[in-house]
Coordinates of C-alpha atoms and ligand atoms in Angstrom, one line a residue:
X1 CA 27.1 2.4 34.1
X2 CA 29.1 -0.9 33.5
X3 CA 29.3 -2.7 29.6
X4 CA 26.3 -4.6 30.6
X5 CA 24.5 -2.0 30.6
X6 CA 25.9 -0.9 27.3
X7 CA 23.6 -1.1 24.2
X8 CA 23.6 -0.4 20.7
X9 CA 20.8 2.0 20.0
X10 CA 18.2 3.7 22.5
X11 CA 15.0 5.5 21.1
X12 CA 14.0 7.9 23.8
X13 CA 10.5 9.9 24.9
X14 CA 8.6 8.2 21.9
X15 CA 4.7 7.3 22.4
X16 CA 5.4 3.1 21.9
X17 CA 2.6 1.0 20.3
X18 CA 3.7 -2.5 21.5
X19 CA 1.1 -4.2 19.3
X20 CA 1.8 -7.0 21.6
X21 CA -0.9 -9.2 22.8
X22 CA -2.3 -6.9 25.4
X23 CA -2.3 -3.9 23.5
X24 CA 0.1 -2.2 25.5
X25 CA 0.6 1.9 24.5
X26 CA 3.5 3.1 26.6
X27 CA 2.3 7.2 26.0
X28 CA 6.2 8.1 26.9
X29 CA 9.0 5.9 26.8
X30 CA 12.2 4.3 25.5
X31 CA 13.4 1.3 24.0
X32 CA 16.9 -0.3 23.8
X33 CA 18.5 -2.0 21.8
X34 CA 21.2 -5.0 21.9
X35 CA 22.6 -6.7 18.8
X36 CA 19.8 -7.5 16.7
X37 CA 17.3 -7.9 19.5
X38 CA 15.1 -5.4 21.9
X39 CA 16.5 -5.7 24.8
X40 CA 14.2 -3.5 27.0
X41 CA 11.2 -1.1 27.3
X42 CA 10.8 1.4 29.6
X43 CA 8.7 3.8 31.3
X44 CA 11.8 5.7 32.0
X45 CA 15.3 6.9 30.0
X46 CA 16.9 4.4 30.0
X47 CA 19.7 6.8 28.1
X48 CA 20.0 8.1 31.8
X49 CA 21.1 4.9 33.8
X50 CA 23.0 2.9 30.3
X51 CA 25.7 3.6 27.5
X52 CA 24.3 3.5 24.1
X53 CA 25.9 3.4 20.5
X54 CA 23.9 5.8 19.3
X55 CA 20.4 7.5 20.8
X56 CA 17.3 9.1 19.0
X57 CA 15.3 11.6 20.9
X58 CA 12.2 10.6 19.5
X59 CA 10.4 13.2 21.3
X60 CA 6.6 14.0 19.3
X61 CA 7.1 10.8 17.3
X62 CA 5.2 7.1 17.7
X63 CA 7.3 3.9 17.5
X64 CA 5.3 1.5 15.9
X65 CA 7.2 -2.4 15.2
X66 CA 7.5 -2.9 11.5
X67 CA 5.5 -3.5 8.7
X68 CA 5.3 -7.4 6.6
X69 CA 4.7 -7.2 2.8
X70 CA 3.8 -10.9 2.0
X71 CA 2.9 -10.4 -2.2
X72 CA 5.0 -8.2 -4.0
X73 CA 6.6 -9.3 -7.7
X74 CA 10.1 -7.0 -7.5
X75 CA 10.6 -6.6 -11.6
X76 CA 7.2 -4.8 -11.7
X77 CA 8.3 -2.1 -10.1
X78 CA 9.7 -0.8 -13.8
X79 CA 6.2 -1.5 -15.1
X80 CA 4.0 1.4 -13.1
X81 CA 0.8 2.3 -15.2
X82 CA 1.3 -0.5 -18.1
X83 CA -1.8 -2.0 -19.2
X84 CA -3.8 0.3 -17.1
X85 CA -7.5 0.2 -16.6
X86 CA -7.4 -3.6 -17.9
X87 CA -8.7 -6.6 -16.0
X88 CA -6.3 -9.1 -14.8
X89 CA -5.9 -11.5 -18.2
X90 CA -5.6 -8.6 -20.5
X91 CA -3.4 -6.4 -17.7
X92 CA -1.6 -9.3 -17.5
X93 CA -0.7 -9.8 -21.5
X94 CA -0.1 -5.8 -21.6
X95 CA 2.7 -5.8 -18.6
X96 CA 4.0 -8.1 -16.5
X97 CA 4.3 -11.3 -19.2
X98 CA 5.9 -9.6 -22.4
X99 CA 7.8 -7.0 -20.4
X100 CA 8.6 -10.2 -18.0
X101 CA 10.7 -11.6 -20.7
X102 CA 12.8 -9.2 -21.4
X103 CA 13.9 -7.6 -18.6
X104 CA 17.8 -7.6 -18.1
X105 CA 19.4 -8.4 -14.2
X106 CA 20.5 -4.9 -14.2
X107 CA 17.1 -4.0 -14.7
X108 CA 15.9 -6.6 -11.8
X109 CA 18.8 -5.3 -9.7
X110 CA 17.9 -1.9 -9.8
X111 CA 13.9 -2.5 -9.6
X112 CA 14.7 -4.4 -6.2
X113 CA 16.4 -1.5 -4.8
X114 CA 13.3 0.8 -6.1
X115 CA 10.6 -1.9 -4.4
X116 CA 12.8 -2.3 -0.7
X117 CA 13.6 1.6 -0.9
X118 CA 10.2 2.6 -1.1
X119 CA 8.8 -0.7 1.3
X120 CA 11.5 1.0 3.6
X121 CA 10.6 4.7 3.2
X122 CA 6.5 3.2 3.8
X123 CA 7.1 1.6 7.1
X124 CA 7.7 -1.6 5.8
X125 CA 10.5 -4.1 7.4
X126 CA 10.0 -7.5 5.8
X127 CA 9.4 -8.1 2.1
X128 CA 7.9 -11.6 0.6
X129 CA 9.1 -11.5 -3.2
X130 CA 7.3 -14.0 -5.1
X131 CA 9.6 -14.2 -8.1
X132 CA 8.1 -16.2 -11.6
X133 CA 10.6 -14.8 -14.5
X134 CA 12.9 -17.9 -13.9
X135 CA 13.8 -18.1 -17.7
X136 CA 17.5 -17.4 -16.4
X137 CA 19.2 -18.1 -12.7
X138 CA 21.0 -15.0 -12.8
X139 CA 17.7 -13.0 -12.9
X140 CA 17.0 -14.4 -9.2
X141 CA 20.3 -13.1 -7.8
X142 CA 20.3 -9.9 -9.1
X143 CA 16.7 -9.6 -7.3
X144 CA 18.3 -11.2 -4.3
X145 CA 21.6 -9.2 -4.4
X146 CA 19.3 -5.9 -5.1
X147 CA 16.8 -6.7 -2.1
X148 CA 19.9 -7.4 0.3
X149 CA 21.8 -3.9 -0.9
X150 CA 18.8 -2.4 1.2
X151 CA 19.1 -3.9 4.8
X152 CA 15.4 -5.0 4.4
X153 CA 14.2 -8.4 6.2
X154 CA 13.5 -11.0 2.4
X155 CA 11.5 -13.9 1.9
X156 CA 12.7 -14.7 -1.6
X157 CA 9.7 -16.8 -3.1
X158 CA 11.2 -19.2 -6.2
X159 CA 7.5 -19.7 -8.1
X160 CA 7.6 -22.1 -10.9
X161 CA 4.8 -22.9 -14.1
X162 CA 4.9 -26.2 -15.6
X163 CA 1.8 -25.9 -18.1
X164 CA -0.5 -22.9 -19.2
X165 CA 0.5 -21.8 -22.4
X166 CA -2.5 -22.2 -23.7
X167 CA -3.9 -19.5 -21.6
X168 CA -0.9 -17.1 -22.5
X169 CA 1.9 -18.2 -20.1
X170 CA 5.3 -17.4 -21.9
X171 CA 7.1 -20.9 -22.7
X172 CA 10.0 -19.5 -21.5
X173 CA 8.8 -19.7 -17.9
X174 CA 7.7 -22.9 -18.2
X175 CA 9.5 -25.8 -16.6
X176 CA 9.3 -28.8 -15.3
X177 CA 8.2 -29.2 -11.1
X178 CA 11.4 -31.1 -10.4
X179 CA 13.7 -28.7 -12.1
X180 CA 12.0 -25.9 -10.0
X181 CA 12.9 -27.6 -7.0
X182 CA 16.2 -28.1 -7.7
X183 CA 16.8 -24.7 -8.5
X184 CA 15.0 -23.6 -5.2
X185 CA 18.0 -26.2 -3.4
X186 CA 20.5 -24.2 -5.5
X187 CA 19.2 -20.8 -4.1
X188 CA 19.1 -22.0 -0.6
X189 CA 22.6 -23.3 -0.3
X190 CA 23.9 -20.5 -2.2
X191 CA 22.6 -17.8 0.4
X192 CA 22.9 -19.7 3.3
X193 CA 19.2 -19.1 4.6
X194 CA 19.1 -16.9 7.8
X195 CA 16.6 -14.7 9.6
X196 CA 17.3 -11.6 6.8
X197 CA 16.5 -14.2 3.8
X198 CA 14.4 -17.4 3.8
X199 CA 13.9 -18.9 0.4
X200 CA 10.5 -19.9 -0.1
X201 CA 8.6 -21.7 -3.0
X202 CA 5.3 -21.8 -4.6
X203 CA 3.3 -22.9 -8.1
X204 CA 2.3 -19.5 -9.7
X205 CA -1.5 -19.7 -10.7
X206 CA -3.7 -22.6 -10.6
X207 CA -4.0 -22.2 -14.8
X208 CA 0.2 -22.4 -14.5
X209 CA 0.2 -25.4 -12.4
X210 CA -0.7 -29.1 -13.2
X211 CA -1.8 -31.6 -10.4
X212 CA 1.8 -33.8 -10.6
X213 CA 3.2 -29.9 -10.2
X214 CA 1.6 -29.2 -7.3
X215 CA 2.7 -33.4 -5.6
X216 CA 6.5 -32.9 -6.5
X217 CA 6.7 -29.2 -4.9
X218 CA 4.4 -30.7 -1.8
X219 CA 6.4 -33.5 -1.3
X220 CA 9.6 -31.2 -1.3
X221 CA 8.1 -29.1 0.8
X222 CA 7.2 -31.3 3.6
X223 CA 10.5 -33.3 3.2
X224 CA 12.6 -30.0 3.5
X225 CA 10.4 -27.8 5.5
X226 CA 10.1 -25.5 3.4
X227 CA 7.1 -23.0 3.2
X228 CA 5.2 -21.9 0.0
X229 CA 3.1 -19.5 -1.8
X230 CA 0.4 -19.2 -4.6
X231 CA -2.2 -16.8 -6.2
X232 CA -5.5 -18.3 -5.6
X233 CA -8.9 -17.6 -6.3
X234 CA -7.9 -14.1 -7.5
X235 CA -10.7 -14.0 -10.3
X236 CA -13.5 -16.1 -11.1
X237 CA -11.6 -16.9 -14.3
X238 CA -8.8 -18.3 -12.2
X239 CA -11.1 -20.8 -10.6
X240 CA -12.8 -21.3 -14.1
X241 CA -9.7 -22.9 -15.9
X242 CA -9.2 -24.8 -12.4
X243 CA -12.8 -26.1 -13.2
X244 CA -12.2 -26.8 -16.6
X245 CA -9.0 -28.8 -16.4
X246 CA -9.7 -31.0 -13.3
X247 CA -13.4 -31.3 -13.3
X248 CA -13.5 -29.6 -9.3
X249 CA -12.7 -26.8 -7.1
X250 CA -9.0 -25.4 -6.8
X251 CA -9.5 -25.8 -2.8
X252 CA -11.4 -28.9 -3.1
X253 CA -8.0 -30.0 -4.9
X254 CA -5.5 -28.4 -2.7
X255 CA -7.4 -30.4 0.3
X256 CA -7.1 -33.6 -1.5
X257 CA -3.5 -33.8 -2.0
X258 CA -2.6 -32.2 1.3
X259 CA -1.8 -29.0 0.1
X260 CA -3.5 -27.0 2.6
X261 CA -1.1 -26.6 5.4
X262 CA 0.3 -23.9 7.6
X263 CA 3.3 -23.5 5.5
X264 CA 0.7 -22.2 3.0
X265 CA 0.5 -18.6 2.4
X266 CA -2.7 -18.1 -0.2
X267 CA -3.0 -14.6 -2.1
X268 CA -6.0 -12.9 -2.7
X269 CA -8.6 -15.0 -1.9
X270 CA -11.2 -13.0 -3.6
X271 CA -13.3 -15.7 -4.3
X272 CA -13.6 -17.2 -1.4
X273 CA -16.3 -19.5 -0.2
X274 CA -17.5 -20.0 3.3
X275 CA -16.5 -23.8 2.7
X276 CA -12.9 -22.6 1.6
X277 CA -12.3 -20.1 5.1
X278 CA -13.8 -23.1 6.9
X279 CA -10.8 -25.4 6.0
X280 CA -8.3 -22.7 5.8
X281 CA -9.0 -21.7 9.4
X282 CA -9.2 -25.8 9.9
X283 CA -5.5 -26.2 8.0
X284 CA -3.7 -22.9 9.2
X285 CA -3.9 -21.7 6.0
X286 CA -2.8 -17.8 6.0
X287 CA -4.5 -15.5 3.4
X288 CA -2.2 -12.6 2.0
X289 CA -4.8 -9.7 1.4
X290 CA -3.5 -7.6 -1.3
X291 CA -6.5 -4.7 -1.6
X292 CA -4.7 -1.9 -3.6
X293 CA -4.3 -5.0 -7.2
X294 CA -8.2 -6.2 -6.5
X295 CA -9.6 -2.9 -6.8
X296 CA -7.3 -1.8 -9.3
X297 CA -7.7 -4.8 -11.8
X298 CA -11.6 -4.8 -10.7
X299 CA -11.1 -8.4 -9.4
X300 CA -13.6 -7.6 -6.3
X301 CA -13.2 -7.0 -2.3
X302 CA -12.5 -10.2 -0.5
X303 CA -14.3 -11.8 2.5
X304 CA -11.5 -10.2 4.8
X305 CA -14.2 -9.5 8.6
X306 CA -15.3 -13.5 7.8
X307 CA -11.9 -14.9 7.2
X308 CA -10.9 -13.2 10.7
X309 CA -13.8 -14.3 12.4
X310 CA -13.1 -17.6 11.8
X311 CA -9.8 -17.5 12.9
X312 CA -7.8 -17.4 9.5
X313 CA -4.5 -15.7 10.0
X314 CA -5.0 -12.6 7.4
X315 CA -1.6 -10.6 6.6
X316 CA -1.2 -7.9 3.9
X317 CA 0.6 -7.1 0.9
X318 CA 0.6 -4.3 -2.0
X319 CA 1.1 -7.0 -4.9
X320 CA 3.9 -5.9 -7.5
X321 CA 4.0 -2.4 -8.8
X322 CA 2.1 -3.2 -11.9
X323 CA -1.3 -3.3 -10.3
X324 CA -0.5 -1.1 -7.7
X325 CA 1.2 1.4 -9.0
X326 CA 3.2 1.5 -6.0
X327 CA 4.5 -0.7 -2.9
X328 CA 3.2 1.8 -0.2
X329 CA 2.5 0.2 2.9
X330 CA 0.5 2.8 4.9
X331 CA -1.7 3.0 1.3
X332 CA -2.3 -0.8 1.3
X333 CA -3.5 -0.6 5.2
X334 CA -5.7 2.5 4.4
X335 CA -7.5 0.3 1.6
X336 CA -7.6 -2.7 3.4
X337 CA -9.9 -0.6 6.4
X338 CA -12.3 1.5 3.8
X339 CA -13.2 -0.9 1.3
X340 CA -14.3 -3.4 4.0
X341 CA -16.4 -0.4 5.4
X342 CA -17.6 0.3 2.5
X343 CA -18.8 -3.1 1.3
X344 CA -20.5 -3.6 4.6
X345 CA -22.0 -0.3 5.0
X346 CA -20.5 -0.9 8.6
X347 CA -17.1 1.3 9.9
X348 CA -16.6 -1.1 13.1
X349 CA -16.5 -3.7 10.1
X350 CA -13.1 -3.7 10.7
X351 CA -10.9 -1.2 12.8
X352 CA -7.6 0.3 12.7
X353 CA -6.0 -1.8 15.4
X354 CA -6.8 -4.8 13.6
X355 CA -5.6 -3.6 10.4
X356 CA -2.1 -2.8 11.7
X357 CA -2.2 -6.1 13.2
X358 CA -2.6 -7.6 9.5
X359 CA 0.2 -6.0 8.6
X360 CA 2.2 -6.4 11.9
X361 CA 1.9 -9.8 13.9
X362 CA -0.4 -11.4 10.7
X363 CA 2.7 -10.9 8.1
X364 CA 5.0 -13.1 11.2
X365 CA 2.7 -15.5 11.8
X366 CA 2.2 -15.7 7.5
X367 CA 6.1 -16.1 7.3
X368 CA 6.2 -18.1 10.1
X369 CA 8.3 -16.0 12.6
X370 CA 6.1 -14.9 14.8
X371 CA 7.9 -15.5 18.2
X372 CA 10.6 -13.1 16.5
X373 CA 8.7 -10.7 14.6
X374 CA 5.0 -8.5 14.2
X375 CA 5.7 -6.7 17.8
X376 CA 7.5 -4.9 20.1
X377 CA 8.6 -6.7 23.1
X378 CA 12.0 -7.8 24.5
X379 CA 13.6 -10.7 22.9
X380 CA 12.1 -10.3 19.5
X381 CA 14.2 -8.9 16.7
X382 CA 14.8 -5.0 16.3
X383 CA 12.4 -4.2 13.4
X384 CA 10.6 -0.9 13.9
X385 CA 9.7 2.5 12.7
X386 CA 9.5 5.8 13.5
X387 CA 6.3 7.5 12.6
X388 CA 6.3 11.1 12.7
X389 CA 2.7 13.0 12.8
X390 CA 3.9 16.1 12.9
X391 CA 3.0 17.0 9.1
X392 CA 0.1 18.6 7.4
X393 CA -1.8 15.1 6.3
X394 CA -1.8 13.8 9.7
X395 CA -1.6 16.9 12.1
X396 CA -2.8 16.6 15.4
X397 CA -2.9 13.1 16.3
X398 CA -5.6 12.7 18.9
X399 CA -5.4 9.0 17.8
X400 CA -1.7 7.2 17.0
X401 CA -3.8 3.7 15.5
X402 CA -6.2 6.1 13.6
X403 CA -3.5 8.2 12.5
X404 CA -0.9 5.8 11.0
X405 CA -3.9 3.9 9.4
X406 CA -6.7 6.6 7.9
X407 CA -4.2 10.3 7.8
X408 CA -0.2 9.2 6.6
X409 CA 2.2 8.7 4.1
X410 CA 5.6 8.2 3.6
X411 CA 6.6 11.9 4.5
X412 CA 5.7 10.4 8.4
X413 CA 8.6 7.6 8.4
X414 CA 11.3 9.4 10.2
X415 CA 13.2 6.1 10.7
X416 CA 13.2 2.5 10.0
X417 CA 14.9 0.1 11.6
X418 CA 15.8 -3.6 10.5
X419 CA 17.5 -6.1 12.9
X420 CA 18.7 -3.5 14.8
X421 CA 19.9 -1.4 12.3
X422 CA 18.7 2.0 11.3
X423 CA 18.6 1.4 7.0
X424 CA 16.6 4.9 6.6
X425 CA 16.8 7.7 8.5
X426 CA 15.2 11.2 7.7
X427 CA 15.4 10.6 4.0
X428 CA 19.1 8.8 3.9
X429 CA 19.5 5.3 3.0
X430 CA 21.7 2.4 3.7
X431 CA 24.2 2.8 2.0
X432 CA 24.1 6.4 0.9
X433 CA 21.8 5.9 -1.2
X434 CA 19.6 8.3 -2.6
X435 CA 16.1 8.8 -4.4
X436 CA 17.7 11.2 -6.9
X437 CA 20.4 9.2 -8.2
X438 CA 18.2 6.2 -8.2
X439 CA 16.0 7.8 -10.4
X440 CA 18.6 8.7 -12.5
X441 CA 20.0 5.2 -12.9
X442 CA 16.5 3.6 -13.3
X443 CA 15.9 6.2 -16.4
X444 CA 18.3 5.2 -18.3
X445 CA 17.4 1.5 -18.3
X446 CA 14.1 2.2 -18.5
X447 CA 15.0 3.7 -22.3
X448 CA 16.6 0.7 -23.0
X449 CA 13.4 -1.7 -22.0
X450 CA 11.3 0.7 -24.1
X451 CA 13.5 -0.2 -27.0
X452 CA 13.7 -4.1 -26.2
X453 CA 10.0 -4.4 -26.0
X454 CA 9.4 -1.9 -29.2
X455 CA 11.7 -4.7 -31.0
X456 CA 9.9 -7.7 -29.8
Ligands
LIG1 ZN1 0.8 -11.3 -7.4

């Protein structure tokens, strides 16, 4: 044993589920660990023949890479069961845009470490915040500060509105495209963009969004290389006002001005036509499919088996905790399998290997790391979790895929791992961390929104 040999972490005798290209299912075997990188996988020990750090005897347990949320919206996380059993306009007015306003940076702080702790505890490594309550800067860095406290992998998404009032936007979120972009500058020279936080941007809602809004943030985008983000076609009312105000199509617009790149990451998608996959599949559009908010607002079931047959990247996301009520991963890949089934009256619709492919290599490609992220190979970043059957939901396991996908919950993460570092283990978090005095911290602000948005 010499230093080169030496690594930071080995997981021992797990089943591994590459998820690479091939498919690859090593049924025993370990994986090391160098820096932020996998170094190597192996058939054999490698804690026999090299020095490690630290080792986890994984023995019973599958090591799956980790989990990309591309659509969460951090503050909603305080917000669970508002405006319940309400479509989206009127969900909309009951939750997320009054209680959107008042919501303090403590209280985005703290809902940041809620949304990553439970992504975490769910098997999920990267979160995509798309972040609209820009009425004050500081708001942004306590969600960015709250998201980093975690050790989870951010895209920090700085969404802007400059119209829609008319249809209910608050005015206080309204702003002009240039000033949004400046601000977006600000945020990306102020963290110093790295692998653990890009800084993304993105025009809100098509209703939220006039057509010079959607030129300034393109031409920033392309000048800065920067990628973006936007609801689309999440309604047919979304589409309506669309229809209303510029006399065509949302996509017909996007594909006039240039919009539809492969920077693009477009949530929901509901509504989408065969025309509209067509060009996204043409423009390397990716599509963040968000199933738990479209059954819950009743929105519908999007065109998920036909977007992937035509070769559109599709990745996966809870949406914020609003129309959730939660940011469970392993819930949002369950969904995304049965309501396709169901719709289709077909189970080989779609299967669970290409659902934890959504969530795995289709949330890198989404994000655009890819050739560092989504699986479990040697040179790509550390990001992984430790699935553990061995409970009463998902007891025996006959089938890891099946399993993780149709029979878990968050009692099965024994570990996750970000970049190389373990940020939960067995119920601990970075940090020290825990659920209970969380809780406890979140109550009390929690009273004190109550009594802010009684007062309004
Ligand atoms: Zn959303």
């Amino acid at each position: 044993m010499d230093s080169y040999h030496s690594f930071n972490l080995i997981v021992k005798n797990a089943m591994i589920c590459t998820m690479d290209r091939e498919g690859r299912v090593l049924r025993r075997g370990s994986l090391a660990v160098r820096g932020d990188r996998i170094a190597l996988i192996s058939e054999t020990d490698l804690s026999r023949s090299a020095l490690a750090e630290r080792v986890i005897d994984a023995d019973g347990m599958v090591l799956f890479p980790g989990f990309i949320n591309t659509h969460i919206h951090i503050f909603q996380s305080f917000l669970k069961g508002l405006g319940a059993d309400h479509r989206l306009i009127e969900w909309l007015n009951l939750s997320a845009l009054p209680y959107g306003q008042i919501m303090t940076p403590r209280q985005h702080r703290l809902a940041a470490q809620l949304a990553c702790m439970e992504a975490l505890k769910s098997g999920c490594t990267t979160l995509c915040e798309f972040f609209y309550t820009n009425q004050d800067p500081e708001l942004a860095h306590a969600c960015i500060e709250g998201m980093q406290s975690t050790g989870i992998r951010s895209v920090f998404i700085r969404a802007f509105q400059d119209t829609g009032e008319e249809y209910g936007m608050p005015s206080m979120f309204i702003e002009p495209a240039e000033k949004a972009m400046r601000e977006v500058e600000a945020l990306k020279k102020r963290y110093r963009e790295n692998d653990m936080l890009s800084i993304w941007t993105g025009p809100d809602v098509t209703w939220s969004t006039t057509e010079e809004g959607y030129r300034t943030m393109l031409a920033y985008c392309l000048s800065e290389n920067v990628r973006y983000s936007m609801h689309l076609k999440e309604t047919e009312v979304d589409n309506e006002m669309c229809l209303r105000t510029y006399g065509k199509d949302i996509v017909d617009l996007l594909e006039e001005i240039g919009f539809l790149t492969d920077r693009m990451l477009a949530v929901h998608c509901v509504n989408l036509t065969e025309n509209d996959i067509r060009r996204f599949a043409e423009h390397g559009v990716s599509v963040s499919h968000n199933p738990a908010p479209n059954l819950y607002l009743g929105s519908g079931i999007p065109p998920i088996p036909e977007s992937l047959r035509a070769g559109v990247n599709v990745a996966l996301g809870t949406d914020g905790a609003a129309s959730n009520n939660s940011t469970d991963m392993l819930e949002t890949m369950k969904l995304a399998a049965l309501m396709q089934k169901g719709l289709h009256r077909n189970a080989a619709v779609i299967t669970a290997d290409q659902v934890i492919r959504m969530a795995a290599s289709g949330g890198a490609k989404a994000i655009g790391m890819e050739d560092r992220l989504g699986s479990l190979e040697p040179g790509k970043k550390a990001d992984m979790i430790l699935f553990d059957p061995r409970h009463l939901k998902s007891f025996p396991n006959h089938d890891a895929k099946a399993t993780v996908v149709y029979a878990s919950s968050e009692e099965n993460i024994d570990t996750t791992i970000v970049n190389g570092e373990i940020v939960y283990h067995k119920g601990v978090f970075k940090g020290g961390l825990t659920e209970a005095e969380l809780v406890q911290e979140i109550a009390v602000e929690v009273e004190k929104m109550r009594a802010s948005a009684a007062a309004l």
